[in-house]
PDB file of C-alpha atoms in Angstrom:
ATOM      1  CA  MET S   1     101.918  94.845  72.509  1.00 72.00           C
ATOM      2  CA  GLY S   2     104.451  92.136  73.092  1.00 80.00           C
ATOM      3  CA  LYS S   3     107.557  92.952  75.049  1.00 84.00           C
ATOM      4  CA  GLY S   4     110.131  91.352  72.725  1.00 86.00           C
ATOM      5  CA  ARG S   5     110.918  94.438  70.687  1.00 89.00           C
ATOM      6  CA  VAL S   6     111.430  96.677  73.712  1.00 90.00           C
ATOM      7  CA  GLU S   7     113.738  94.083  75.255  1.00 91.00           C
ATOM      8  CA  ALA S   8     115.782  93.755  72.066  1.00 92.00           C
ATOM      9  CA  PHE S   9     116.001  97.513  71.587  1.00 93.00           C
ATOM     10  CA  THR S  10     117.039  98.039  75.211  1.00 94.00           C
ATOM     11  CA  ASP S  11     119.716  95.350  74.936  1.00 94.00           C
ATOM     12  CA  GLY S  12     121.079  97.012  71.802  1.00 95.00           C
ATOM     13  CA  VAL S  13     121.198 100.466  73.348  1.00 96.00           C
ATOM     14  CA  MET S  14     122.927  99.127  76.460  1.00 95.00           C
ATOM     15  CA  ALA S  15     125.536  97.386  74.299  1.00 95.00           C
ATOM     16  CA  ILE S  16     126.176 100.625  72.411  1.00 96.00           C
ATOM     17  CA  ILE S  17     126.521 102.599  75.650  1.00 96.00           C
ATOM     18  CA  ILE S  18     129.138 100.178  76.949  1.00 95.00           C
ATOM     19  CA  THR S  19     130.951 100.218  73.613  1.00 94.00           C
ATOM     20  CA  ILE S  20     131.093 104.019  73.546  1.00 94.00           C
ATOM     21  CA  MET S  21     132.406 104.070  77.122  1.00 94.00           C
ATOM     22  CA  VAL S  22     135.219 101.642  76.392  1.00 93.00           C
ATOM     23  CA  LEU S  23     136.234 103.621  73.308  1.00 89.00           C
ATOM     24  CA  GLU S  24     136.963 106.551  75.622  1.00 86.00           C
ATOM     25  CA  LEU S  25     139.805 104.562  77.201  1.00 81.00           C
ATOM     26  CA  LYS S  26     143.016 105.704  75.561  1.00 84.00           C
ATOM     27  CA  VAL S  27     145.916 103.391  74.827  1.00 84.00           C
ATOM     28  CA  PRO S  28     149.208 104.514  76.405  1.00 84.00           C
ATOM     29  CA  HIS S  29     151.953 105.468  73.970  1.00 83.00           C
ATOM     30  CA  SER S  30     154.588 103.668  75.992  1.00 84.00           C
ATOM     31  CA  ALA S  31     155.068 100.039  77.011  1.00 86.00           C
ATOM     32  CA  GLU S  32     156.088 100.971  80.551  1.00 86.00           C
ATOM     33  CA  PHE S  33     153.908 100.487  83.633  1.00 85.00           C
ATOM     34  CA  SER S  34     154.416 104.162  84.398  1.00 84.00           C
ATOM     35  CA  ALA S  35     152.422 105.004  81.246  1.00 83.00           C
ATOM     36  CA  LEU S  36     149.316 103.515  82.922  1.00 82.00           C
ATOM     37  CA  ALA S  37     149.397 105.848  85.937  1.00 84.00           C
ATOM     38  CA  PRO S  38     147.805 108.866  84.200  1.00 83.00           C
ATOM     39  CA  LEU S  39     144.958 106.631  83.002  1.00 87.00           C
ATOM     40  CA  TRP S  40     143.701 105.543  86.423  1.00 90.00           C
ATOM     41  CA  PRO S  41     140.954 108.218  86.780  1.00 92.00           C
ATOM     42  CA  THR S  42     139.524 107.404  83.361  1.00 92.00           C
ATOM     43  CA  PHE S  43     139.714 103.680  84.039  1.00 93.00           C
ATOM     44  CA  LEU S  44     138.088 103.960  87.484  1.00 95.00           C
ATOM     45  CA  SER S  45     135.255 106.087  86.145  1.00 96.00           C
ATOM     46  CA  TYR S  46     134.785 103.537  83.340  1.00 96.00           C
ATOM     47  CA  VAL S  47     134.633 100.646  85.818  1.00 96.00           C
ATOM     48  CA  LEU S  48     132.040 102.449  87.946  1.00 97.00           C
ATOM     49  CA  SER S  49     129.909 103.326  84.925  1.00 97.00           C
ATOM     50  CA  PHE S  50     130.227  99.839  83.449  1.00 96.00           C
ATOM     51  CA  ILE S  51     128.919  98.440  86.729  1.00 96.00           C
ATOM     52  CA  TYR S  52     126.025 100.916  86.707  1.00 97.00           C
ATOM     53  CA  VAL S  53     125.032 100.124  83.126  1.00 96.00           C
ATOM     54  CA  GLY S  54     125.314  96.416  83.959  1.00 94.00           C
ATOM     55  CA  ILE S  55     123.082  96.867  86.998  1.00 93.00           C
ATOM     56  CA  TYR S  56     120.425  98.619  84.927  1.00 94.00           C
ATOM     57  CA  TRP S  57     120.654  96.002  82.180  1.00 93.00           C
ATOM     58  CA  ASN S  58     120.380  93.168  84.701  1.00 90.00           C
ATOM     59  CA  ASN S  59     117.383  94.728  86.454  1.00 88.00           C
ATOM     60  CA  LEU S  60     115.602  95.586  83.213  1.00 90.00           C
ATOM     61  CA  HIS S  61     116.197  92.055  81.970  1.00 88.00           C
ATOM     62  CA  ASN S  62     114.708  90.545  85.123  1.00 84.00           C
ATOM     63  CA  MET S  63     111.889  93.061  85.265  1.00 84.00           C
ATOM     64  CA  PHE S  64     110.753  92.486  81.684  1.00 86.00           C
ATOM     65  CA  HIS S  65     110.635  88.740  82.334  1.00 82.00           C
ATOM     66  CA  THR S  66     107.863  89.300  84.874  1.00 82.00           C
ATOM     67  CA  VAL S  67     105.665  91.415  82.609  1.00 85.00           C
ATOM     68  CA  GLN S  68     103.383  90.142  79.882  1.00 84.00           C
ATOM     69  CA  ARG S  69     103.079  93.157  77.618  1.00 87.00           C
ATOM     70  CA  VAL S  70     103.976  96.793  77.098  1.00 91.00           C
ATOM     71  CA  ASP S  71     102.056  99.829  75.897  1.00 91.00           C
ATOM     72  CA  GLY S  72     102.927 103.279  74.592  1.00 92.00           C
ATOM     73  CA  ARG S  73     103.501 104.693  78.091  1.00 94.00           C
ATOM     74  CA  VAL S  74     105.941 101.900  78.881  1.00 93.00           C
ATOM     75  CA  LEU S  75     107.755 102.426  75.580  1.00 94.00           C
ATOM     76  CA  TRP S  76     108.177 106.143  76.290  1.00 96.00           C
ATOM     77  CA  ALA S  77     109.203 105.502  79.894  1.00 96.00           C
ATOM     78  CA  ASN S  78     111.806 103.007  78.681  1.00 96.00           C
ATOM     79  CA  LEU S  79     113.095 105.518  76.102  1.00 97.00           C
ATOM     80  CA  HIS S  80     113.261 108.120  78.869  1.00 97.00           C
ATOM     81  CA  LEU S  81     115.478 105.791  80.915  1.00 98.00           C
ATOM     82  CA  LEU S  82     117.631 104.953  77.896  1.00 97.00           C
ATOM     83  CA  PHE S  83     118.080 108.671  77.203  1.00 98.00           C
ATOM     84  CA  TRP S  84     119.608 109.281  80.620  1.00 98.00           C
ATOM     85  CA  LEU S  85     121.664 106.098  80.426  1.00 98.00           C
ATOM     86  CA  SER S  86     122.966 107.210  77.026  1.00 97.00           C
ATOM     87  CA  LEU S  87     124.588 110.177  78.770  1.00 97.00           C
ATOM     88  CA  MET S  88     126.728 107.838  80.879  1.00 97.00           C
ATOM     89  CA  PRO S  89     129.611 107.766  78.357  1.00 96.00           C
ATOM     90  CA  VAL S  90     129.805 111.571  78.346  1.00 97.00           C
ATOM     91  CA  THR S  91     129.637 111.997  82.109  1.00 97.00           C
ATOM     92  CA  THR S  92     132.025 109.079  82.609  1.00 97.00           C
ATOM     93  CA  ALA S  93     134.617 110.669  80.324  1.00 96.00           C
ATOM     94  CA  PHE S  94     134.014 114.116  81.845  1.00 97.00           C
ATOM     95  CA  MET S  95     134.639 112.770  85.343  1.00 97.00           C
ATOM     96  CA  GLY S  96     137.612 110.583  84.449  1.00 95.00           C
ATOM     97  CA  GLU S  97     139.429 113.018  82.193  1.00 94.00           C
ATOM     98  CA  ASN S  98     139.103 115.744  84.821  1.00 96.00           C
ATOM     99  CA  HIS S  99     140.448 113.490  87.588  1.00 94.00           C
ATOM    100  CA  PHE S 100     137.230 113.456  89.620  1.00 97.00           C
ATOM    101  CA  ALA S 101     137.021 117.240  89.933  1.00 97.00           C
ATOM    102  CA  PRO S 102     133.940 118.490  91.824  1.00 97.00           C
ATOM    103  CA  VAL S 103     131.836 119.751  88.886  1.00 98.00           C
ATOM    104  CA  PRO S 104     132.218 116.580  86.771  1.00 98.00           C
ATOM    105  CA  VAL S 105     131.495 114.417  89.830  1.00 98.00           C
ATOM    106  CA  ALA S 106     128.356 116.466  90.529  1.00 98.00           C
ATOM    107  CA  VAL S 107     127.229 116.215  86.894  1.00 98.00           C
ATOM    108  CA  TYR S 108     127.779 112.446  87.050  1.00 98.00           C
ATOM    109  CA  GLY S 109     125.575 112.358  90.162  1.00 98.00           C
ATOM    110  CA  VAL S 110     122.837 114.365  88.453  1.00 98.00           C
ATOM    111  CA  VAL S 111     122.769 111.836  85.605  1.00 98.00           C
ATOM    112  CA  LEU S 112     122.709 108.944  88.079  1.00 98.00           C
ATOM    113  CA  ALA S 113     119.780 110.575  89.900  1.00 97.00           C
ATOM    114  CA  LEU S 114     117.920 111.137  86.635  1.00 97.00           C
ATOM    115  CA  CYS S 115     118.529 107.520  85.607  1.00 97.00           C
ATOM    116  CA  ALA S 116     117.069 106.414  88.941  1.00 95.00           C
ATOM    117  CA  ALA S 117     114.063 108.712  88.502  1.00 95.00           C
ATOM    118  CA  ALA S 118     113.494 107.398  84.978  1.00 96.00           C
ATOM    119  CA  TYR S 119     113.737 103.816  86.226  1.00 94.00           C
ATOM    120  CA  PHE S 120     111.119 104.637  88.868  1.00 92.00           C
ATOM    121  CA  ILE S 121     108.826 106.093  86.202  1.00 94.00           C
ATOM    122  CA  LEU S 122     109.230 102.925  84.118  1.00 94.00           C
ATOM    123  CA  VAL S 123     108.320 100.806  87.141  1.00 91.00           C
ATOM    124  CA  VAL S 124     105.224 102.962  87.747  1.00 89.00           C
ATOM    125  CA  MET S 125     104.124 102.621  84.101  1.00 91.00           C
ATOM    126  CA  LEU S 126     104.594  98.845  84.168  1.00 90.00           C
ATOM    127  CA  HIS S 127     102.718  98.638  87.467  1.00 87.00           C
ATOM    128  CA  ARG S 128      99.792 100.623  86.038  1.00 87.00           C
ATOM    129  CA  LEU S 129      99.665  98.368  83.001  1.00 84.00           C
ATOM    130  CA  HIS S 130      99.810  95.071  84.907  1.00 82.00           C
ATOM    131  CA  GLY S 131      98.024  95.892  88.156  1.00 78.00           C
ATOM    132  CA  ASN S 132      98.593  95.023  91.801  1.00 80.00           C
ATOM    133  CA  ASP S 133      97.992  91.282  91.752  1.00 80.00           C
ATOM    134  CA  THR S 134     100.794  90.319  89.368  1.00 78.00           C
ATOM    135  CA  ALA S 135     104.247  88.812  89.614  1.00 76.00           C
ATOM    136  CA  PHE S 136     105.646  92.197  88.625  1.00 74.00           C
ATOM    137  CA  ALA S 137     103.867  94.064  91.443  1.00 77.00           C
ATOM    138  CA  ARG S 138     104.882  91.449  94.002  1.00 77.00           C
ATOM    139  CA  ALA S 139     108.504  91.588  92.830  1.00 75.00           C
ATOM    140  CA  VAL S 140     108.701  95.381  92.958  1.00 76.00           C
ATOM    141  CA  GLY S 141     107.295  95.461  96.475  1.00 70.00           C
ATOM    142  CA  THR S 142     108.213  98.571  98.446  1.00 67.00           C
ATOM    143  CA  ASP S 143     111.097  99.697  96.213  1.00 76.00           C
ATOM    144  CA  ARG S 144     113.274 100.255  99.276  1.00 82.00           C
ATOM    145  CA  LYS S 145     116.555  99.979  97.368  1.00 84.00           C
ATOM    146  CA  GLU S 146     115.338 102.455  94.747  1.00 87.00           C
ATOM    147  CA  LYS S 147     114.342 105.015  97.381  1.00 88.00           C
ATOM    148  CA  ILE S 148     117.644 104.676  99.250  1.00 92.00           C
ATOM    149  CA  SER S 149     119.538 105.081  95.983  1.00 93.00           C
ATOM    150  CA  VAL S 150     117.761 108.310  95.046  1.00 93.00           C
ATOM    151  CA  VAL S 151     118.344 109.777  98.517  1.00 95.00           C
ATOM    152  CA  LEU S 152     122.064 108.934  98.306  1.00 97.00           C
ATOM    153  CA  TYR S 153     122.381 110.441  94.815  1.00 97.00           C
ATOM    154  CA  ILE S 154     120.629 113.636  95.856  1.00 96.00           C
ATOM    155  CA  ALA S 155     122.808 113.893  98.965  1.00 97.00           C
ATOM    156  CA  ALA S 156     125.963 113.228  96.952  1.00 97.00           C
ATOM    157  CA  ILE S 157     125.432 116.073  94.475  1.00 97.00           C
ATOM    158  CA  PRO S 158     125.887 119.018  96.903  1.00 97.00           C
ATOM    159  CA  LEU S 159     128.423 117.033  98.973  1.00 97.00           C
ATOM    160  CA  THR S 160     130.638 117.030  95.895  1.00 97.00           C
ATOM    161  CA  PHE S 161     131.432 120.675  96.614  1.00 97.00           C
ATOM    162  CA  VAL S 162     132.472 119.797 100.171  1.00 97.00           C
ATOM    163  CA  ASN S 163     134.633 116.866  99.105  1.00 97.00           C
ATOM    164  CA  GLN S 164     134.139 115.050  95.803  1.00 97.00           C
ATOM    165  CA  TRP S 165     135.454 111.788  97.259  1.00 97.00           C
ATOM    166  CA  ILE S 166     132.472 111.636  99.634  1.00 97.00           C
ATOM    167  CA  SER S 167     130.213 111.727  96.582  1.00 97.00           C
ATOM    168  CA  VAL S 168     132.263 109.143  94.724  1.00 97.00           C
ATOM    169  CA  ALA S 169     132.050 106.924  97.823  1.00 97.00           C
ATOM    170  CA  LEU S 170     128.253 107.329  97.860  1.00 98.00           C
ATOM    171  CA  TYR S 171     128.061 106.408  94.155  1.00 98.00           C
ATOM    172  CA  VAL S 172     130.151 103.322  94.891  1.00 97.00           C
ATOM    173  CA  LEU S 173     127.921 102.504  97.873  1.00 96.00           C
ATOM    174  CA  VAL S 174     124.796 102.591  95.698  1.00 96.00           C
ATOM    175  CA  ALA S 175     126.528 100.374  93.138  1.00 95.00           C
ATOM    176  CA  ILE S 176     127.414  97.912  95.912  1.00 94.00           C
ATOM    177  CA  ILE S 177     123.792  97.908  97.130  1.00 90.00           C
ATOM    178  CA  TRP S 178     122.656  96.954  93.622  1.00 88.00           C
ATOM    179  CA  PHE S 179     125.631  94.826  92.594  1.00 82.00           C
ATOM    180  CA  VAL S 180     124.241  91.751  94.285  1.00 76.00           C
ATOM    181  CA  PRO S 181     121.698  90.494  91.748  1.00 65.00           C
ATOM    182  CA  ASP S 182     118.165  91.471  92.670  1.00 63.00           C
ATOM    183  CA  LYS S 183     116.319  88.222  93.417  1.00 67.00           C
ATOM    184  CA  ARG S 184     112.859  89.802  93.710  1.00 64.00           C
ATOM    185  CA  PHE S 185     111.991  89.203  90.065  1.00 63.00           C
ATOM    186  CA  GLU S 186     113.616  85.768  89.886  1.00 63.00           C
ATOM    187  CA  LYS S 187     111.602  84.585  92.885  1.00 63.00           C
ATOM    188  CA  GLN S 188     108.369  85.661  91.202  1.00 58.00           C
ATOM    189  CA  ILE S 189     109.300  83.937  87.945  1.00 58.00           C
ATOM    190  CA  GLU S 190     109.983  80.678  89.781  1.00 59.00           C
ATOM    191  CA  LYS S 191     106.517  80.682  91.444  1.00 60.00           C
TER     192      LYS S 191
END
């Protein structure tokens, strides 16, 4: 199968996820700067989640440019990833509206870890479909960033109950690791 439909569907779902997240931001009922203060947790959780959704969109976009086709396993793996990503608006609101309390921060970390696991599964399915001697396989390489991310997410979840800000810092660290656009796929496309 061609990859165009999966790319279009993924783009649409990502756009909806971002739209739902921004709709959770509430407008203050006062025109004073002081009215913005209670909104900072919700806004910060939105910014972090927006960055995460953007990172996934960017990486999926680049990744699908290096593949030639998809099959049923890839479609289901992509849907699996989109399922976990679709929970980002809920966990974002849960974390922000509860001012980064430990349980919401831990739940946010669980969803981040499951997104990372689903992304890994998608990579495995694409690798199986395209083989070892392809631009995709060369671009994926050792998946070092993916492995580090999963370890940090898994560490962050129990650390939330020690101090939730440690976990938030680890989530931000993973976002920083991925924020710089991943050039692996672009380099393979240029060859």
